[in-house]
Coordinates of C-alpha atoms in Angstrom, one line a residue:
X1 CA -45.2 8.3 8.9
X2 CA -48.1 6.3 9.3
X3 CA -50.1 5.3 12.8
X4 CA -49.6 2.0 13.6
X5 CA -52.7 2.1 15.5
X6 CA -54.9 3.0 12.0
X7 CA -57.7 0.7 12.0
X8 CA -57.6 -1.0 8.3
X9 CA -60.0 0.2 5.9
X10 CA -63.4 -1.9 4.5
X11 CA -63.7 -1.8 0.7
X12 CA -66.1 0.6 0.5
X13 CA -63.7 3.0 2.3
X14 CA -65.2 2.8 5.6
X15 CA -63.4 1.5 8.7
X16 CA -63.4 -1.8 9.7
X17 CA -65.8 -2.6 12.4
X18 CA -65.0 -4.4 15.8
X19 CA -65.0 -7.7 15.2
X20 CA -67.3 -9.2 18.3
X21 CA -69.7 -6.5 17.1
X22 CA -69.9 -7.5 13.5
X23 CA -70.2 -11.1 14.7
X24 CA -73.9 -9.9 16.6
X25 CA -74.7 -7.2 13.9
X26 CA -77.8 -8.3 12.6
X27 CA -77.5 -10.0 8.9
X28 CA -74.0 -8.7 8.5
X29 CA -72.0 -11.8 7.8
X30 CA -68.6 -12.5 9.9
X31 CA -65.3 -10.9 9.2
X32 CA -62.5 -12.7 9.0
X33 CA -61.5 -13.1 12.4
X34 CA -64.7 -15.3 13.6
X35 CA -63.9 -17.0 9.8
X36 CA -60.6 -18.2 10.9
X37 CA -61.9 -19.4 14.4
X38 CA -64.4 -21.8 12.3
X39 CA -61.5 -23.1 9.6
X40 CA -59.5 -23.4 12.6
X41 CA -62.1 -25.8 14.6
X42 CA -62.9 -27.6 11.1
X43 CA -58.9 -28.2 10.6
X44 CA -58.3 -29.6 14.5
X45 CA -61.5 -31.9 13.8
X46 CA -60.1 -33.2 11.2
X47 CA -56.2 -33.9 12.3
X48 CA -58.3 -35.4 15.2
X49 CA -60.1 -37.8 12.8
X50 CA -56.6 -38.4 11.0
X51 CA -55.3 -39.3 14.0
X52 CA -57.4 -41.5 15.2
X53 CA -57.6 -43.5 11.6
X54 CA -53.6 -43.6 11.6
X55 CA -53.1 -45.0 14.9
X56 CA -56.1 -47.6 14.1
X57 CA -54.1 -48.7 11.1
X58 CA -50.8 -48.9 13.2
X59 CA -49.4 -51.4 13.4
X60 CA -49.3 -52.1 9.2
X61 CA -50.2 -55.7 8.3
X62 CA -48.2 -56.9 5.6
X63 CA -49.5 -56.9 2.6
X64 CA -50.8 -53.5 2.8
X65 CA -50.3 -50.9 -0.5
X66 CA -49.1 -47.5 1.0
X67 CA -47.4 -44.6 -0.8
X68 CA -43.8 -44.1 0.6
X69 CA -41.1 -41.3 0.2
X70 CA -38.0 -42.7 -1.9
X71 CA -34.5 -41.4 -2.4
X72 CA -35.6 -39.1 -4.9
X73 CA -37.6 -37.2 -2.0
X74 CA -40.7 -38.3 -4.0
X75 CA -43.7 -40.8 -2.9
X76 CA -44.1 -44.0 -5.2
X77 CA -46.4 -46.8 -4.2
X78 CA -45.5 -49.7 -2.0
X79 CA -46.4 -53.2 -1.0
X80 CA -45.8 -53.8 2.8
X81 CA -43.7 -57.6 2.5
X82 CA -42.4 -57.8 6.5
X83 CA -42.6 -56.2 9.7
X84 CA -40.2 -55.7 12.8
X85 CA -40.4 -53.8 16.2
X86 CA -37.6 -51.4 16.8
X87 CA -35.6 -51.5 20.3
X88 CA -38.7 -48.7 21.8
X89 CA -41.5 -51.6 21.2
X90 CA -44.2 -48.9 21.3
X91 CA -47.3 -49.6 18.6
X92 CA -45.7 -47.3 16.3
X93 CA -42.1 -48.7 16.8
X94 CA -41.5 -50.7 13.8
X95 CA -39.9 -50.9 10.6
X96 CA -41.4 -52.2 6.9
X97 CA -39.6 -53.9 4.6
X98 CA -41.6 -52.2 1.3
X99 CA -41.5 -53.5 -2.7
X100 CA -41.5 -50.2 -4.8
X101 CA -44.0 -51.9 -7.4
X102 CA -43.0 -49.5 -10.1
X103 CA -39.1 -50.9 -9.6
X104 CA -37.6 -53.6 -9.5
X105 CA -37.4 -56.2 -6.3
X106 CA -33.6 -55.2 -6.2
X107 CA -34.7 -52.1 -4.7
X108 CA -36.8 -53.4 -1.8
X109 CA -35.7 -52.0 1.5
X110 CA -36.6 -51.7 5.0
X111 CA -37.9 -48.3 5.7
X112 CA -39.2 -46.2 8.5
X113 CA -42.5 -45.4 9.6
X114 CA -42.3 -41.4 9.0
X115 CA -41.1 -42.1 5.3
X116 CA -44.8 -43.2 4.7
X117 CA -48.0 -41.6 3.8
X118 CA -50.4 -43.3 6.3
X119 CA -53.1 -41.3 4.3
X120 CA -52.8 -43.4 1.2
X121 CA -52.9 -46.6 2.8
X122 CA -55.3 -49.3 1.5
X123 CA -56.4 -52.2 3.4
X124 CA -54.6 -55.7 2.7
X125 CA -56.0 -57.7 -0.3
X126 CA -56.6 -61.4 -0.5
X127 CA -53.4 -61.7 -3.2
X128 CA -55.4 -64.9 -4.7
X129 CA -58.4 -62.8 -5.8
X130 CA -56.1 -59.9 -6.7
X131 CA -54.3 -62.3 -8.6
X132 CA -57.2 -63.2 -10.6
X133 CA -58.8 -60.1 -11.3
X134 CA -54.9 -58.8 -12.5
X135 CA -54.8 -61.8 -15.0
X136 CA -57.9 -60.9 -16.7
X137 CA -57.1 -57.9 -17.6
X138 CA -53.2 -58.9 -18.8
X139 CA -52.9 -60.1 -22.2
X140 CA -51.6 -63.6 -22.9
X141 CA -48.2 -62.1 -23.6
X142 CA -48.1 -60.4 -20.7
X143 CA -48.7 -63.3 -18.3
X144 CA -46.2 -65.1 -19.9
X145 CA -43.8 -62.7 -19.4
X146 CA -44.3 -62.4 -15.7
X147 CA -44.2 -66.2 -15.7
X148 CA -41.0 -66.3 -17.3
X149 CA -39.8 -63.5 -15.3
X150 CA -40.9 -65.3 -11.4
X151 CA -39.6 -68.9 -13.0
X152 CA -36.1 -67.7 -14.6
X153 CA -32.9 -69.5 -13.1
X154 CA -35.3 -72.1 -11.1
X155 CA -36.7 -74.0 -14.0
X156 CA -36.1 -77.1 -11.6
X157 CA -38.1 -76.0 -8.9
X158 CA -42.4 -76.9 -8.9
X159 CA -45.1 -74.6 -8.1
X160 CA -44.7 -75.3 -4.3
X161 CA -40.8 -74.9 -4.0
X162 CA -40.8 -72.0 -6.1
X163 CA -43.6 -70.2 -3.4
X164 CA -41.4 -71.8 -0.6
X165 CA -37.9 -70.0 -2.3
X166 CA -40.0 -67.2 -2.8
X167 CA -41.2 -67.0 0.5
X168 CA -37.8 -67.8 2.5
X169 CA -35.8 -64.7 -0.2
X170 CA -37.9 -62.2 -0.1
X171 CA -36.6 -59.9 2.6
X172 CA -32.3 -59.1 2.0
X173 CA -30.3 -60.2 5.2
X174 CA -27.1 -57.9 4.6
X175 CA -28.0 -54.4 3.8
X176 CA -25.0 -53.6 3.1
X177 CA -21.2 -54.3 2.4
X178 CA -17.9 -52.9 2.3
X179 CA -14.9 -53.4 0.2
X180 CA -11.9 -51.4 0.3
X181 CA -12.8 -48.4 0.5
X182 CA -16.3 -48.8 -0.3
X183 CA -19.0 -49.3 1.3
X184 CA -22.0 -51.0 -1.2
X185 CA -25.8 -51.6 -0.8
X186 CA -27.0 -55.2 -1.4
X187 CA -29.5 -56.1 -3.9
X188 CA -30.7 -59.5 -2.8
X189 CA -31.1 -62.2 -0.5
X190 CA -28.0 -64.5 -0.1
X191 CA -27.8 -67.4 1.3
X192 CA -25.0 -67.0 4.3
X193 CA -24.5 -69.2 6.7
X194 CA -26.9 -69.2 10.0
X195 CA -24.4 -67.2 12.4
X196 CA -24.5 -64.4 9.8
X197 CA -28.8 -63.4 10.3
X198 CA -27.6 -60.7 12.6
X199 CA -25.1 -58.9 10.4
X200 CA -26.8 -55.8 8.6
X201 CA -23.0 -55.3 7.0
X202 CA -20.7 -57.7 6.2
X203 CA -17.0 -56.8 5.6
X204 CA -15.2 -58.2 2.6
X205 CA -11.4 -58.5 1.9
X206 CA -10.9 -57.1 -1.8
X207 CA -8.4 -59.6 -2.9
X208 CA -9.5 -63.2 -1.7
X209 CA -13.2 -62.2 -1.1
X210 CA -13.5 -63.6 2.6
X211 CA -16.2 -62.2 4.6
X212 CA -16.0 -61.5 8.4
X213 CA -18.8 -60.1 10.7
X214 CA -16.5 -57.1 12.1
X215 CA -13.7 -54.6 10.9
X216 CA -11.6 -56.0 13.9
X217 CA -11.4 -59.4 11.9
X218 CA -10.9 -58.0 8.4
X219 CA -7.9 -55.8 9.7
X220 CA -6.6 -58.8 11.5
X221 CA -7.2 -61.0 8.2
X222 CA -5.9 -58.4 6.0
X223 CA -2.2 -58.3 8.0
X224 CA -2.2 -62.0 6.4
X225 CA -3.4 -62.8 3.1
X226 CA -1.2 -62.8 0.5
X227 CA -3.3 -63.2 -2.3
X228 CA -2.9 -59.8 -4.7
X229 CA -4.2 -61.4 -7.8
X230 CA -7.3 -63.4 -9.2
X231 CA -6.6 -67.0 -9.5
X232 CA -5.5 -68.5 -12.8
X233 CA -2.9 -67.0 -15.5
X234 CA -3.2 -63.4 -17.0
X235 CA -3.7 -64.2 -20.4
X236 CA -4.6 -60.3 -21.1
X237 CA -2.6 -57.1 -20.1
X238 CA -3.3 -53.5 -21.3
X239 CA -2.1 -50.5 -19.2
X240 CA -3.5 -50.9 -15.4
X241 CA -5.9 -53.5 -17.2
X242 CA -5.5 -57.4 -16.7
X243 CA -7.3 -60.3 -17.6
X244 CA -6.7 -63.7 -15.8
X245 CA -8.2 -67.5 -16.8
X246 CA -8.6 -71.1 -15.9
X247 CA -11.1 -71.5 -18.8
X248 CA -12.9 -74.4 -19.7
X249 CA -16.7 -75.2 -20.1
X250 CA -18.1 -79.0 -20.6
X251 CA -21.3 -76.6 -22.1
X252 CA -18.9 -74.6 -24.5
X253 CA -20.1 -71.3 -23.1
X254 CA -17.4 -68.5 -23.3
X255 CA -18.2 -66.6 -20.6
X256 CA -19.7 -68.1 -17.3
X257 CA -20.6 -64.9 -15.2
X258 CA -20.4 -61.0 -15.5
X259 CA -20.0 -59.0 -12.3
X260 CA -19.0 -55.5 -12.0
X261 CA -18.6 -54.4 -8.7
X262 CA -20.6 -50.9 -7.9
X263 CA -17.8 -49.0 -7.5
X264 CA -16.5 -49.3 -11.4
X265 CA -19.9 -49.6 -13.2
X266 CA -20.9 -47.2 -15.8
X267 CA -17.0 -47.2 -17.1
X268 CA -17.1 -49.6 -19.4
X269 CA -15.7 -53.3 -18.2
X270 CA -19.1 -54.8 -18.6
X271 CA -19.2 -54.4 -22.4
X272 CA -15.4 -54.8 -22.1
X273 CA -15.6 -58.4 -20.5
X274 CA -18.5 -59.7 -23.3
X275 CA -16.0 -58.3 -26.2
X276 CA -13.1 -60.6 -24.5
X277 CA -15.1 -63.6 -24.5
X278 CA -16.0 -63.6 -27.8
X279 CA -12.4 -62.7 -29.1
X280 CA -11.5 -66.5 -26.9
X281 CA -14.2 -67.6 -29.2
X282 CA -12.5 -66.5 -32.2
X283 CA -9.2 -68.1 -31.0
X284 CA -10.6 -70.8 -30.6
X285 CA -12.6 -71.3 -34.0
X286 CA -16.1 -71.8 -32.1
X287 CA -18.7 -70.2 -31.6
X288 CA -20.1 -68.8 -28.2
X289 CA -22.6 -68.0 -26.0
X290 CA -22.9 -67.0 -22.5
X291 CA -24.2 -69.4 -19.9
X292 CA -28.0 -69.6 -19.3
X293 CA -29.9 -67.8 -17.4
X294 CA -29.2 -64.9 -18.4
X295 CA -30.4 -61.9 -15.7
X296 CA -32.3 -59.0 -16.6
X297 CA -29.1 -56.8 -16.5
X298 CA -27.2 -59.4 -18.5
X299 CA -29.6 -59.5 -21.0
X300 CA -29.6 -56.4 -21.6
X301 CA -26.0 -56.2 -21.8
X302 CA -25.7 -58.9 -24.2
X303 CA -28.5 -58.4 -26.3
X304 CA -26.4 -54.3 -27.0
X305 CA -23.9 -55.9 -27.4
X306 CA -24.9 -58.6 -30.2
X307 CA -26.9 -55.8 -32.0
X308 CA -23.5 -53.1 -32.0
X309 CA -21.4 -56.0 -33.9
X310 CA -24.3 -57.7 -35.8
X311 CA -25.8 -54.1 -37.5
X312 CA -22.3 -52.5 -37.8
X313 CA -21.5 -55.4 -39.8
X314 CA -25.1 -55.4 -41.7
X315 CA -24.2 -51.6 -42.3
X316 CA -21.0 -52.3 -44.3
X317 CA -21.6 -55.0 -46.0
X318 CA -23.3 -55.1 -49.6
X319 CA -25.7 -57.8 -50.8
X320 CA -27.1 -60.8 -49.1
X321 CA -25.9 -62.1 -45.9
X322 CA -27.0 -65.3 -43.9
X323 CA -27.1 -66.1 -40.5
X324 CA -24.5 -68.4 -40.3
X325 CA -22.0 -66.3 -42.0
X326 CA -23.2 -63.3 -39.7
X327 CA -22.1 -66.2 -37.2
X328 CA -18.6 -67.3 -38.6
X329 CA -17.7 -64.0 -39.0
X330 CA -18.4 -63.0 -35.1
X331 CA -18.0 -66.2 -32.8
X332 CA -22.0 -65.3 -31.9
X333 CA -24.1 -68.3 -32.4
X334 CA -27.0 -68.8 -34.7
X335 CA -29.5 -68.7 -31.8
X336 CA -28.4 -65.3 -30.5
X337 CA -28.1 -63.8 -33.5
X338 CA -31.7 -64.2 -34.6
X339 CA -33.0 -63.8 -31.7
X340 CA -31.5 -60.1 -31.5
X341 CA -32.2 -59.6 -35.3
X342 CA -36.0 -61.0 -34.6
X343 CA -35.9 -58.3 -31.5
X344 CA -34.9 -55.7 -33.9
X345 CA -38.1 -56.3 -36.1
X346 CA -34.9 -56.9 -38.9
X347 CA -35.3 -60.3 -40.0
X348 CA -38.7 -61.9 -42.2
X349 CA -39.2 -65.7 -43.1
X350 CA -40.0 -66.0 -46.5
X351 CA -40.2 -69.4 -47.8
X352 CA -38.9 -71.7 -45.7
X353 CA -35.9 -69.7 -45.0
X354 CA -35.2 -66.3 -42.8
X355 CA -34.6 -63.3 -44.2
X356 CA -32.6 -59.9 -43.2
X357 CA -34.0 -56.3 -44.5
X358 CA -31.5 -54.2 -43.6
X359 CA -32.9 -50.3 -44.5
X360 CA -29.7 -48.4 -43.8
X361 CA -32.1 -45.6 -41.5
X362 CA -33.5 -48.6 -39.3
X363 CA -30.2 -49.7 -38.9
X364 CA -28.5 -46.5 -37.8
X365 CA -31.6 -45.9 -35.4
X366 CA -31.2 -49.1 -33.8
X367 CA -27.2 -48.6 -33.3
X368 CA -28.3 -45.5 -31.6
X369 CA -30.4 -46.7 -29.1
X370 CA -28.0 -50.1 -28.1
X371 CA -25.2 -47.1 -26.9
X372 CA -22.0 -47.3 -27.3
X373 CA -19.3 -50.2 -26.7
X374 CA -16.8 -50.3 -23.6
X375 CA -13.2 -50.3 -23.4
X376 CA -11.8 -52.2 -26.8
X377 CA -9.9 -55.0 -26.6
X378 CA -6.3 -54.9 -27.8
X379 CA -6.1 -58.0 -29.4
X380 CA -2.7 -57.8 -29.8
X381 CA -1.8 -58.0 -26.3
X382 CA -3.8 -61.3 -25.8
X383 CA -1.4 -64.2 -24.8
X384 CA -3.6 -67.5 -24.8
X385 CA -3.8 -70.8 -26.1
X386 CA -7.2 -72.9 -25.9
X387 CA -7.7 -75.0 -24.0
X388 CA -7.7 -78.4 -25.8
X389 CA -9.3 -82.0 -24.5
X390 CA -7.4 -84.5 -23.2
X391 CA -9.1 -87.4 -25.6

C-alpha cells in the first residue's frame, strides 16, 4: 500500500523539490505551483477587465448587434430593437426585445440579460451608413427582393408611413395566447385596442373567437355562448372533418385566407384547404386564384401546391400541352401556372410563344422536393351550389 505522504517524483526520477525553494533556486525555472499563482493573477485581471467593459456597456442601446442564446441552447446573432426596466430597476435590470437576423421577424422576442454574450457585443451603427455600405455589396436582384419583401401587403403606404408602421409594429404586444387547451406564442404585432397594452396573454374562446384579458372572464363567457360551429352552411363533411361557407368574392378569388391554428399544423389542413378551393373552382367552371398578398408561408404553400397538380399532370400526359389547357384542366389560372412553371426553370419562350420542356427526371426531382399533398378531398361528399349574381 502506498504512503500517502510520498513526495511525487521529477522526470528524471528524482524527487520533487519544495516548491518556495525552487522558486529562489538560482536559474531553475518555477514549478507548477508558483505557475498556477501567475495564470491565476493573469485570469482575475482579466475577469476584472471583463467586468468593468460589461457594466460600461450596460445598459444596451438599441440598436446594438450582440450574440444571444436561443431555444436551441445555441448563440445566433442579434439586433437590440427595444429596451425595458424590470420591477428591480437596477442598471442591469432590463429586458431586450432582440431580431434573430438569421430568422425571420416572426421570431423576435423579449429576452433576458443572462441569455446574452456581453462579449460579442458591438457598438450601435448609424443604420443609414450601414444601409449604404449593405447595398453595395447586394446585387440588383437582391435589393429588390428585400424591397419587395419590407413593401408586401402595404403597397398603399409611401416611404414615410411605411417607416412610421414599421416603427409603431415592430415590438409584439401579446406574447402569448391560449385557446382551449392551448396555450400558443404570437408571431406579430396586432393591432388591439388601447386597454389591451398591458396583457402579455390574452385568452380566447375557441368557438366564437372573443378575447378577454383574464381566465375569470373566459370561464364566465364560456357558461354562455352558444355558438359550436363556424358561421355559414357546411357544404363539406368527411368523418370528424367539416367544411362551412358564405362564399362570394367581387375579385373572383377562391380562397380569401389560410389559417391553421398551431395546435393542428404539420397534419395536413393547410394543403387540404388550397385543394377545396380549387375543387369550388371547378364547380364553378372558373378559374381561381387566392387573394393577393400572398405571405411568405402562403406562398410557399401555394406555389407546392400548384407544382404537385401541374407536374403530376405534365408527367402523364403525352405530347404538347399549353398553358391554358394546363389551366382548364385544373381551375389554376394562367398567371400562377407560369409563374410556378417559370420558378421550376420548366418553361422557354420560343417565338413569340412559351414553351414547356418537360424531361421526365426534372420532373420527378421537382415533385420530390414540393412534398407531399394533405388530406384529399372527397369530392363526393361536397354538397354546394355556386353562388350565382343577382343581375
Amino acid at each position: 500500500m502506498g504512503s500517502i505522504g510520498t513526495p511525487p517524483r521529477a522526470e528524471n526520477g528524482s524527487a520533487n523539490p519544495n516548491p518556495a525553494t525552487a522558486a529562489c533556486d538560482g536559474d531553475r525555472k518555477p514549478q507548477s505551483v508558483d505557475g498556477y499563482h501567475a495564470s491565476s493573477n493573469e485570469r482575475t485581471l482579466e475577469s476584472d477587465v471583463s467586468k468593468k467593459r460589461k457594466s460600461s456597456i450596460l445598459p444596451l442601446e438599441v440598436g446594438t448587434r450582440v450574440m444571444c442564446r436561443w431555444r436551441d441552447s445555441k448563440y445566433h446573432p442579434v439586433k437590440v430593437i427595444e429596451r425595458r426596466r424590470t420591477h428591480c430597476g437596477g442598471p442591469n435590470d432590463y429586458e431586450y426585445y432582440v431580431h434573430y437576423t438569421e430568422f425571420n421577424r416572426r421570431l423576435d422576442e423579449w429576452v433576458k440579460l443572462d441569455q446574452l454574450d456581453l462579449d460579442s457585443v458591438e457598438a450601435v451603427v448609424d443604420e443609414k451608413v450601414e444601409d449604404k455600405v449593405t447595398s453595395l455589396k447586394m446585387t440588383r436582384h437582391q435589393k429588390r427582393k428585400i424591397d419587395e419583401t419590407h413593401v408586401e401587403g402595404h403597397e398603399e403606404l409611401d416611404a414615410a408611413s411605411l417607416r412610421e408602421h414599421e416603427e409603431f409594429t415592430k415590438v409584439k404586444n401579446i406574447a402569448t395566447i391560449e385557446l382551449g387547451r392551448y396555450e400558443i406564442e404570437t408571431w406579430y404585432f396586432s393591432p388591439f385596442p388601447p386597454e389591451y397594452n398591458d396583457s402579455l396573454k390574452l385568452y380566447f374562446c375557441e368557438f366564437c373567437l372573443n378575447f378577454m384579458k383574464r381566465k375569470e372572464q373566459l370561464q364566465r363567457h364560456m357558461r354562455k355562448c352558444d355558438l359550436k360551429h363556424p358561421p355559414g352552411d357546411e357544404i363539406y363533411r368527411s368523418g370528424t372533418l367539416s367544411m362551412f361557407e358564405e362564399k362570394h368574392s367581387e375579385e373572383s378569388y377562391n380562397l380569401a385566407c389560410i389559417l391553421t391554428l398551431p395546435p393542428y399544423q404539420r397534419k395536413g389542413y393547410g394543403k387540404f384547404l388550397i385543394a377545396f378551393s380549387y375543387e369550388l373552382s371547378k364547380k364553378e367552371g372558373k378559374v381561381g386564384t387566392p387573394e393577393r398578398p400572398l405571405s411568405d408561408l402562403g406562398l410557399l404553400s401555394y406555389r407546392g401546391y400548384w407544382t404537385r397538380v401541374l407536374l403530376d399532370i405534365l408527367k402523364k400526359h403525352k405530347g404538347n400541352i399549353s398553358i391554358k389547357e394546363l389551366s382548364d384542366m385544373t381551375a389554376i389560372k394562367a398567371e400562377d401556372i407560369l409563374t410556378t412553371l417559370q420558378s421550376l426553370e420548366l418553361i422557354q419562350y420560343r417565338k413569340g410563344q412559351h414553351v414547356i420542356c418537360a424531361d421526365p427526371k426534372v420532373l420527378d426531382r421537382h415533385l420530390k422536393a414540393a412534398g407531399r399533398g394533405g388530406l384529399d378531398v372527397d369530392v363526393s361528399k361536397l354538397i354546394w351550389t355556386p353562388y350565382k349574381d343577382q343581375g
